[in-house]
Amino acid sequence: MRKKSRDPQTASESKRLEEYEFYPFVVDDGGHVEFSAERFVAAVRHFLTTGNPIAARELIVIGEQNLVRDTFPSDDVRTYKELFQTYDGASVIHDNSAYLENYKRIVHLIGQSFPNTGIEILVHDLVNPSKAVIAIEHGEVTGRTLGHGATKLVLDLKTRRYHNQDKLNYELNIGARRFKCTTIPIFRPEYGLVGAICINVDVRFLREEVLTDNQRVHAFFDNLLRTDFELDENILSRSEYQAALQGKRHFLDEAIRAVGGTGTASAQSATLRLIGGLDSVVLSRFKVAGRYTRFDPAIREQLLDARLAIRSGLTSRTGNRENHLVWGRPGTGKTFLIHEIAGELDGVNYVELNLARVGEEDLRAGCTAAIESATPSLVLIDEVDARPDAAWPYETLLPFLDANVEADRHVVFVLAGSSGESAKDLAQAIEKRPKGKDLLSRTPEPNRFAVDPLGVGDQISVAISQFLGEGANVGRPIRRVEKAALYYLASTPYLSNARQLAEFAARAVRRVPEGEERLKYDHLFGAGDPENKEFWVGMNRDAAELVGRYVEVSP
């Protein structure tokens, strides 16, 4: 029979675990930190006879990190379990999980700040290395999900700490994949290393897929610069604040200036060819719905099919669920498209609810008003992929998605989101959420479609649409547009966002003098705008043939 251990409280010590000669890590001849099973067992036996809660609880953390329950002989495992019981190891594990909750929130918020950019961020719980990943955003970059392990990371981070090294901006090459990575260890005074935040950037995706395609460059920056609301706060120093009030527009890093430009040579050449070959634009040729236009014929035809499906649910009472799922990156005009579809039909009650901004009561009230309307309702639930950890959004929506079947109502729902790279990716993201499968069961595959990012031709057609519309509104009809103006609109990344492009174009029209029917390059800018001067220099070098030449435009 095994001899009962002495109560560790009868003899106590207060040293840190690192101060004992049996500290269970050693450094080999190559300078690598390794776990010592022999020292670990000696430490366990010591703390079963001599009390030291601080050191013993850190030892429990190390035991869990190094999977001693799975790798040690049975006698040593029994001894370790006795230590675990004596020093309340369960509370150590629970305490560490609670400690990492805020890091999980940090990872979530940072990840949500940069959607669809090929940047993965996650947090490891290194007290449970076999199921280390406890929070992850954009896991599609590496294919990892919650619960993936990180069994080698503990010793690697301990080795780097021993050598006073940071694991910052390192490269990983795995087969054909290449990543830029940073790993930030999380240390606690009482337990030592307990976790890590990791940032992984898909280098080949950015270099080979994004940088070689002007449309994707624009989409990348749309996602990088995406905002959800505006605040009135000052984050500038006093001097920078004064400079901003006097017209300073941005900070320019000299490293960026050295490699600046409007895009790759091939993308720039394609833009020049497209605009240079335009003599006239009849906007109706590109129409999808109302004022929403698309230049690419394949994209346009797909969206016309989606428009027809949505309209058919509004023009006749089918008694079926008329629910649609639409994916599109921020700035592609998803909201505008649905708004214009509603505007084409007389008597349609249009309701727009943004799931990132409304609470449960407002969501329920908006949907209730829609299904109780005396006329057909088109309801857009924007950012349907927001609030990923909350159950109430989909629980609230589900009864309304059944309203046509269960309550003989006449309503069409369009659920719009931007997760992933396609409607399929959006559906997969929704499926993982509480009640997500139930929500998807009410949006059949034929009713799922994508609004692809704006290309150069789309930027031109959207701008011309705004020029014509705003010109009519202010009594200054636009008949011709200078090609140099179109070149600026197509070459400026932030204007690939449909909303920003529309606002920019409307301001330009208001600068056109009364009686002038031409919109010129100069009308794009206010007096003294430094961006005008900077772009003008480059355009005269690369696209001088577009200056003073015009495109005839008509609805």
XYZ file of C-alpha atoms in Angstrom:
555
model
C 0.000 0.000 0.000
C 1.234 3.448 -0.888
C 2.291 5.520 2.101
C -0.005 8.488 2.752
C 1.624 11.837 1.997
C 2.396 14.194 4.787
C 0.099 17.218 5.060
C 2.049 19.903 3.148
C 0.705 22.614 5.416
C 2.716 21.285 8.404
C 5.922 22.513 6.773
C 5.819 25.430 4.393
C 8.064 27.461 2.119
C 7.562 30.649 0.114
C 10.160 30.382 -2.655
C 9.247 30.691 -6.326
C 9.437 27.495 -8.353
C 12.408 28.808 -10.363
C 14.459 29.008 -7.148
C 14.410 25.252 -6.550
C 17.068 22.961 -7.980
C 14.312 20.710 -9.290
C 12.789 23.452 -11.479
C 11.523 21.165 -14.268
C 13.190 22.816 -17.253
C 16.784 22.460 -18.421
C 18.798 24.075 -21.207
C 20.562 21.677 -23.584
C 23.876 22.228 -25.358
C 22.092 23.914 -28.248
C 20.526 26.516 -25.982
C 17.024 25.011 -26.182
C 14.816 24.770 -23.113
C 13.537 21.239 -22.504
C 11.069 19.777 -20.031
C 12.647 17.450 -17.431
C 10.309 14.668 -16.318
C 12.763 13.600 -13.608
C 12.853 17.055 -12.040
C 9.100 17.396 -12.343
C 8.501 14.181 -10.374
C 10.974 15.336 -7.715
C 9.125 18.643 -7.441
C 5.759 16.895 -7.082
C 7.037 14.722 -4.235
C 8.622 17.688 -2.501
C 5.432 19.764 -2.486
C 3.398 16.838 -1.196
C 5.514 16.881 1.950
C 6.447 20.560 2.156
C 3.783 23.150 1.539
C 4.291 25.972 -0.964
C 1.006 26.898 -2.673
C 2.602 29.456 -5.002
C 5.250 27.119 -6.402
C 2.998 24.041 -6.369
C 0.233 25.751 -8.334
C 2.760 26.902 -10.937
C 3.971 23.296 -11.095
C 0.392 22.209 -11.823
C 0.303 24.653 -14.746
C 3.539 23.125 -16.065
C 2.146 19.622 -15.621
C -0.938 20.419 -17.669
C 1.160 22.145 -20.337
C 3.405 19.115 -20.751
C 0.596 16.550 -20.769
C 1.992 14.536 -17.869
C -1.335 12.722 -17.432
C -0.892 11.217 -20.898
C 2.855 10.589 -20.963
C 4.007 9.640 -17.441
C 4.049 6.134 -15.922
C 0.917 5.308 -13.928
C 2.611 5.634 -10.507
C 3.886 9.122 -11.326
C 0.469 10.091 -12.703
C -1.159 9.040 -9.415
C 1.354 11.160 -7.509
C 0.657 14.139 -9.761
C -3.104 13.725 -9.316
C -2.556 13.783 -5.561
C -0.685 17.078 -5.912
C -3.471 18.377 -8.159
C -6.054 17.482 -5.510
C -4.010 18.813 -2.590
C -3.478 22.254 -4.114
C -6.918 22.500 -5.770
C -5.632 22.242 -9.321
C -9.153 22.609 -10.702
C -9.276 26.169 -9.377
C -5.914 26.867 -11.063
C -7.346 25.802 -14.421
C -10.560 27.747 -13.866
C -8.688 30.839 -12.698
C -6.502 30.810 -15.778
C -9.480 30.390 -18.100
C -11.096 33.421 -16.474
C -7.830 35.366 -16.786
C -7.714 34.718 -20.541
C -11.297 35.878 -21.148
C -10.193 39.462 -21.725
C -7.525 38.305 -24.179
C -10.244 36.449 -26.083
C -12.204 39.689 -26.294
C -9.104 41.559 -27.506
C -8.535 38.989 -30.253
C -12.179 39.142 -31.306
C -12.243 42.941 -31.542
C -8.924 43.219 -33.393
C -9.943 40.479 -35.813
C -13.301 42.092 -36.508
C -11.497 45.381 -37.210
C -9.754 43.877 -40.262
C -12.176 41.507 -42.032
C -11.292 39.634 -45.233
C -7.655 40.765 -45.302
C -5.826 37.430 -45.070
C -4.803 38.167 -41.471
C -5.525 35.558 -38.798
C -5.392 36.372 -35.083
C -5.906 33.898 -32.266
C -5.227 33.249 -28.599
C -3.774 30.024 -27.175
C -4.534 28.720 -23.695
C -1.160 27.099 -23.010
C -2.367 25.485 -19.802
C -4.350 23.207 -22.112
C -1.980 22.879 -25.097
C -3.710 19.899 -26.698
C -6.788 22.117 -27.219
C -5.020 25.448 -27.079
C -6.989 27.642 -29.492
C -9.709 29.322 -27.414
C -10.453 32.296 -29.692
C -9.741 32.813 -33.370
C -10.691 35.292 -36.071
C -10.254 34.513 -39.782
C -9.162 30.941 -39.123
C -9.615 30.215 -42.828
C -6.083 31.599 -43.290
C -4.569 28.466 -41.714
C -7.618 26.216 -41.545
C -7.562 26.089 -37.754
C -10.624 26.246 -35.533
C -11.398 26.380 -31.824
C -9.777 23.494 -29.967
C -6.734 23.054 -32.200
C -3.561 22.191 -30.314
C -0.199 23.920 -29.878
C 1.905 21.346 -28.043
C 5.335 22.663 -29.146
C 4.712 26.324 -28.479
C 5.374 26.249 -24.715
C 9.011 25.116 -24.966
C 9.666 27.408 -27.917
C 8.463 30.481 -26.017
C 10.383 29.470 -22.906
C 13.540 29.094 -25.010
C 13.084 32.547 -26.488
C 12.489 34.068 -23.087
C 15.674 32.401 -21.838
C 17.559 34.119 -24.676
C 15.601 37.376 -24.238
C 14.194 37.082 -27.770
C 10.839 38.190 -29.132
C 9.002 36.014 -31.631
C 8.297 39.006 -33.849
C 7.878 39.243 -37.652
C 9.101 35.742 -38.455
C 8.521 33.791 -41.642
C 6.997 30.327 -41.973
C 7.189 28.297 -45.191
C 4.995 25.183 -45.185
C 4.980 23.474 -48.569
C 3.696 26.064 -51.011
C 2.301 28.262 -48.228
C 4.156 31.268 -46.805
C 3.266 33.318 -43.737
C 4.490 36.341 -41.811
C 3.856 35.729 -38.118
C 4.161 37.273 -34.677
C 3.622 35.435 -31.392
C 3.087 37.409 -28.184
C 3.450 35.340 -24.987
C 1.146 35.932 -22.022
C 2.910 35.594 -18.661
C 1.344 35.709 -15.210
C 3.459 36.479 -12.136
C 1.976 33.567 -10.197
C 1.939 30.923 -12.958
C 4.494 31.949 -15.580
C 3.635 31.316 -19.241
C -0.106 30.687 -19.606
C -1.036 31.754 -23.125
C -0.080 33.480 -26.359
C -1.621 35.733 -28.977
C -0.610 34.845 -32.531
C -0.960 36.935 -35.691
C -0.492 35.188 -39.036
C -0.503 36.942 -42.416
C -0.992 34.923 -45.618
C 1.913 36.355 -47.653
C 1.256 34.518 -50.907
C -2.411 35.521 -50.874
C -1.497 39.199 -50.559
C 1.396 39.160 -53.026
C 0.013 36.798 -55.664
C -3.761 37.266 -55.468
C -4.301 40.794 -54.160
C -1.393 42.862 -55.489
C -1.747 41.501 -59.026
C -5.417 42.468 -59.335
C -6.422 46.130 -59.078
C -9.971 45.182 -58.130
C -8.728 43.049 -55.248
C -6.343 45.787 -54.117
C -9.323 48.099 -53.864
C -11.370 45.476 -52.023
C -8.504 44.824 -49.590
C -8.315 48.497 -48.673
C -12.100 48.684 -48.387
C -11.959 45.948 -45.758
C -8.909 47.432 -44.052
C -10.514 50.882 -43.798
C -14.073 49.747 -43.102
C -15.856 51.632 -40.299
C -19.200 50.975 -38.629
C -19.918 54.356 -37.047
C -18.430 57.817 -36.501
C -17.371 59.502 -33.251
C -16.403 63.073 -32.461
C -13.042 62.548 -30.731
C -9.518 63.930 -31.120
C -6.605 61.480 -31.142
C -4.049 63.917 -32.590
C -1.320 65.769 -30.753
C -1.838 69.506 -30.350
C 0.409 70.354 -33.307
C -1.109 67.695 -35.568
C -4.590 68.837 -34.570
C -3.837 72.397 -35.652
C -2.265 71.143 -38.884
C -5.383 69.080 -39.609
C -7.611 72.130 -39.136
C -5.415 73.965 -41.631
C -5.818 71.251 -44.271
C -3.188 68.559 -43.586
C -4.837 65.358 -44.813
C -2.665 62.463 -43.657
C 0.613 61.121 -42.341
C 2.904 59.863 -45.119
C 5.610 57.365 -44.249
C 8.707 57.828 -46.416
C 8.943 54.057 -46.849
C 5.506 54.172 -48.472
C 6.393 57.210 -50.594
C 9.387 55.328 -52.018
C 7.223 52.599 -53.521
C 4.080 54.645 -54.092
C 1.837 54.556 -57.124
C -1.732 53.831 -58.071
C -1.351 50.096 -58.604
C 0.545 47.545 -60.621
C 1.724 48.423 -64.121
C -0.652 45.880 -65.676
C -3.667 47.230 -63.765
C -2.766 50.806 -64.664
C -2.394 49.861 -68.314
C -5.785 48.120 -68.334
C -7.426 51.191 -66.800
C -5.859 53.444 -69.431
C -7.022 51.184 -72.266
C -10.573 51.035 -70.936
C -11.001 54.773 -70.417
C -9.056 55.713 -73.532
C -11.373 53.572 -75.655
C -14.593 55.079 -74.295
C -16.403 57.560 -76.530
C -19.880 57.346 -75.031
C -21.642 55.666 -72.119
C -25.370 54.922 -72.224
C -26.050 54.071 -68.603
C -29.192 52.024 -69.243
C -27.017 49.343 -70.849
C -25.482 48.604 -67.443
C -28.635 48.871 -65.332
C -29.486 46.177 -62.778
C -32.142 47.966 -60.718
C -33.017 51.645 -60.474
C -29.730 53.542 -60.397
C -27.668 50.462 -59.493
C -25.400 49.531 -62.407
C -22.717 46.926 -63.094
C -20.219 47.082 -65.954
C -19.229 43.405 -66.153
C -21.932 41.562 -68.156
C -21.534 38.256 -66.274
C -21.954 39.943 -62.890
C -24.818 42.029 -64.242
C -26.745 38.980 -65.477
C -26.350 37.184 -62.132
C -27.688 40.195 -60.265
C -30.573 40.569 -62.714
C -31.571 36.979 -61.868
C -31.440 37.811 -58.150
C -33.485 40.974 -58.745
C -36.145 38.969 -60.574
C -36.358 36.419 -57.741
C -36.806 39.153 -55.123
C -39.361 41.030 -57.245
C -41.431 37.903 -57.861
C -41.901 37.451 -54.117
C -43.173 41.031 -53.889
C -45.431 41.180 -56.933
C -47.453 38.093 -55.983
C -48.365 36.379 -52.719
C -46.794 32.911 -52.991
C -47.506 31.445 -49.564
C -43.871 30.321 -49.500
C -40.863 31.557 -47.588
C -39.319 34.336 -49.680
C -35.967 34.698 -47.937
C -32.665 35.495 -49.653
C -29.034 35.482 -48.520
C -26.617 37.912 -50.168
C -22.862 38.134 -49.678
C -20.723 41.096 -50.640
C -17.676 42.875 -49.331
C -18.252 46.243 -47.675
C -18.651 48.940 -50.302
C -20.020 46.772 -53.127
C -23.445 48.395 -52.867
C -25.484 45.513 -51.377
C -27.723 47.885 -49.451
C -28.144 50.240 -52.406
C -29.076 47.349 -54.710
C -31.858 46.114 -52.413
C -33.076 49.684 -51.873
C -33.287 50.230 -55.636
C -35.169 46.949 -56.172
C -37.762 48.107 -53.646
C -37.934 51.531 -55.284
C -38.886 50.040 -58.653
C -42.201 48.744 -57.303
C -45.092 50.955 -56.256
C -46.599 50.297 -52.858
C -43.736 48.238 -51.426
C -42.952 48.883 -47.762
C -39.135 48.909 -47.458
C -37.568 48.230 -44.042
C -33.827 48.266 -43.351
C -32.410 46.872 -40.089
C -28.681 46.621 -39.349
C -28.001 43.750 -36.962
C -24.778 45.380 -35.755
C -26.675 48.471 -34.614
C -30.130 47.425 -33.424
C -31.023 45.689 -30.190
C -33.437 42.817 -29.697
C -36.486 45.025 -29.114
C -35.837 47.208 -32.174
C -35.249 44.148 -34.349
C -38.514 42.578 -33.247
C -40.431 45.845 -33.625
C -39.094 46.468 -37.140
C -39.916 42.946 -38.316
C -43.359 43.052 -36.705
C -44.202 46.299 -38.484
C -43.061 44.766 -41.777
C -45.193 41.627 -41.606
C -48.231 43.584 -40.395
C -48.007 46.112 -43.239
C -51.061 46.383 -45.480
C -48.746 46.311 -48.503
C -45.942 43.862 -49.420
C -42.759 44.423 -47.404
C -39.128 44.047 -48.404
C -36.941 43.745 -45.298
C -33.158 44.037 -45.502
C -31.347 42.585 -42.491
C -27.888 44.073 -43.029
C -24.759 42.664 -41.354
C -26.612 39.464 -40.563
C -23.221 38.002 -39.592
C -22.711 40.560 -36.790
C -22.914 39.610 -33.083
C -21.508 36.088 -33.682
C -21.682 34.998 -30.042
C -25.251 36.131 -29.339
C -28.229 33.786 -29.674
C -31.032 36.370 -29.649
C -30.606 37.777 -33.213
C -31.472 34.545 -35.010
C -33.947 33.408 -32.357
C -35.774 36.690 -32.925
C -35.644 36.461 -36.724
C -36.790 32.858 -37.186
C -40.557 33.342 -36.607
C -40.615 36.284 -39.017
C -38.842 34.273 -41.726
C -41.779 31.839 -41.506
C -44.451 34.557 -41.626
C -45.609 33.856 -45.200
C -46.179 30.185 -44.375
C -47.367 30.330 -40.782
C -49.312 33.606 -40.760
C -50.288 34.170 -44.418
C -48.188 37.334 -44.664
C -46.619 38.978 -47.727
C -42.983 39.744 -46.939
C -39.570 39.185 -48.518
C -36.462 39.086 -46.329
C -32.951 39.720 -47.657
C -30.169 38.777 -45.232
C -26.890 40.485 -46.170
C -23.385 39.900 -44.799
C -19.691 40.108 -45.684
C -18.023 37.150 -43.923
C -15.539 35.183 -46.016
C -15.091 35.410 -49.775
C -18.409 34.122 -51.134
C -22.053 33.403 -50.355
C -20.942 29.881 -49.417
C -18.442 31.255 -46.887
C -21.131 33.503 -45.424
C -23.466 30.534 -45.053
C -20.736 28.548 -43.298
C -20.110 31.421 -40.873
C -23.827 31.653 -40.105
C -24.094 27.893 -39.633
C -21.593 27.993 -36.742
C -23.691 30.479 -34.776
C -26.509 29.757 -32.328
C -29.613 28.903 -34.398
C -27.528 29.377 -37.555
C -28.576 26.075 -39.118
C -32.224 26.940 -38.524
C -31.720 30.302 -40.217
C -30.053 28.719 -43.254
C -32.844 26.162 -43.586
C -35.118 29.102 -44.382
C -32.867 30.512 -47.138
C -32.659 27.828 -49.858
C -29.582 27.522 -52.083
C -31.227 29.090 -55.181
C -31.909 32.214 -53.112
C -28.249 32.811 -52.231
C -26.166 35.155 -54.351
C -23.072 37.355 -54.290
C -22.509 41.025 -55.066
C -18.950 40.997 -56.364
C -16.502 43.858 -55.661
C -16.498 46.856 -57.972
C -14.092 46.725 -60.896
C -12.750 49.695 -62.825
C -15.715 49.651 -65.197
C -18.114 49.586 -62.253
C -16.434 52.587 -60.666
C -16.890 54.467 -63.928
C -20.557 53.497 -64.323
C -21.365 54.291 -60.668
C -19.670 57.680 -60.966
C -21.478 58.531 -64.195
C -24.781 57.469 -62.634
C -24.144 59.853 -59.746
C -23.037 62.655 -62.083
C -26.281 62.344 -64.038
C -28.515 61.945 -60.983
C -27.007 64.784 -58.968
C -26.900 67.004 -62.053
C -30.642 66.518 -62.512
C -31.252 67.209 -58.810
C -29.418 70.551 -58.811
C -30.490 71.647 -62.291
C -27.066 71.230 -63.927
C -27.407 68.432 -66.484
C -24.112 66.679 -67.234
C -23.586 65.665 -70.875
C -19.848 64.971 -71.016
C -17.187 63.854 -68.514
C -13.457 64.421 -68.930
C -11.536 61.160 -69.241
C -8.933 62.462 -66.795
C -11.692 62.663 -64.156
C -12.707 59.057 -64.835
C -9.059 57.993 -64.584
C -8.783 59.537 -61.123
C -11.974 57.822 -59.963
C -10.786 54.445 -61.273
C -7.256 54.799 -59.832
C -8.108 55.849 -56.280
C -8.495 52.820 -53.964
C -10.915 54.289 -51.437
C -13.326 55.215 -54.237
C -13.903 51.531 -55.020
C -16.358 51.769 -52.126
C -19.704 52.474 -53.786
C -20.960 54.725 -50.994
C -17.827 56.872 -50.866
C -17.700 57.061 -54.653
C -21.318 58.238 -54.803
C -20.700 60.963 -52.218
C -17.504 62.080 -53.961
C -19.238 62.275 -57.352
C -22.152 64.269 -55.936
C -19.758 66.861 -54.468
C -18.009 67.152 -57.833
C -21.267 67.978 -59.626
C -21.976 70.786 -57.176
C -18.684 72.413 -58.232
C -19.726 72.568 -61.903
C -20.563 76.200 -62.833
C -24.094 77.015 -63.931
C -24.465 76.641 -67.692
C -21.546 74.174 -67.972
C -22.505 70.686 -69.203
C -19.031 69.195 -68.913
C -17.684 67.681 -65.707
C -13.940 68.272 -65.706
C -11.085 66.832 -63.704
C -10.784 70.143 -61.835
C -14.353 69.792 -60.537
C -13.338 66.745 -58.493
C -11.421 68.878 -56.002
C -11.890 71.885 -53.812
C -9.545 74.844 -54.091
C -6.024 74.112 -52.853
C -6.607 70.374 -52.414
C -3.083 68.848 -52.156
C -4.321 65.489 -53.482
C -5.174 67.207 -56.774
C -1.622 68.445 -57.261
C -0.026 65.116 -56.337
C -2.241 63.067 -58.663
C -2.010 65.610 -61.486
C 1.772 65.265 -61.628
C 1.553 61.484 -61.941
C -1.273 61.593 -64.472
C 0.590 63.990 -66.752
C 3.443 61.514 -66.696
C 1.402 58.328 -67.196
C -1.922 59.330 -68.788
C -1.542 62.751 -70.411
C -3.606 61.614 -73.406
C -6.753 61.607 -71.229
C -6.526 65.295 -70.336
C -8.979 67.459 -72.288
C -10.764 64.479 -73.866
C -14.398 63.723 -73.018
C -16.894 60.871 -72.891
C -20.510 61.511 -73.912
C -22.846 60.313 -71.128
C -26.595 59.708 -71.079
C -29.117 57.846 -68.874
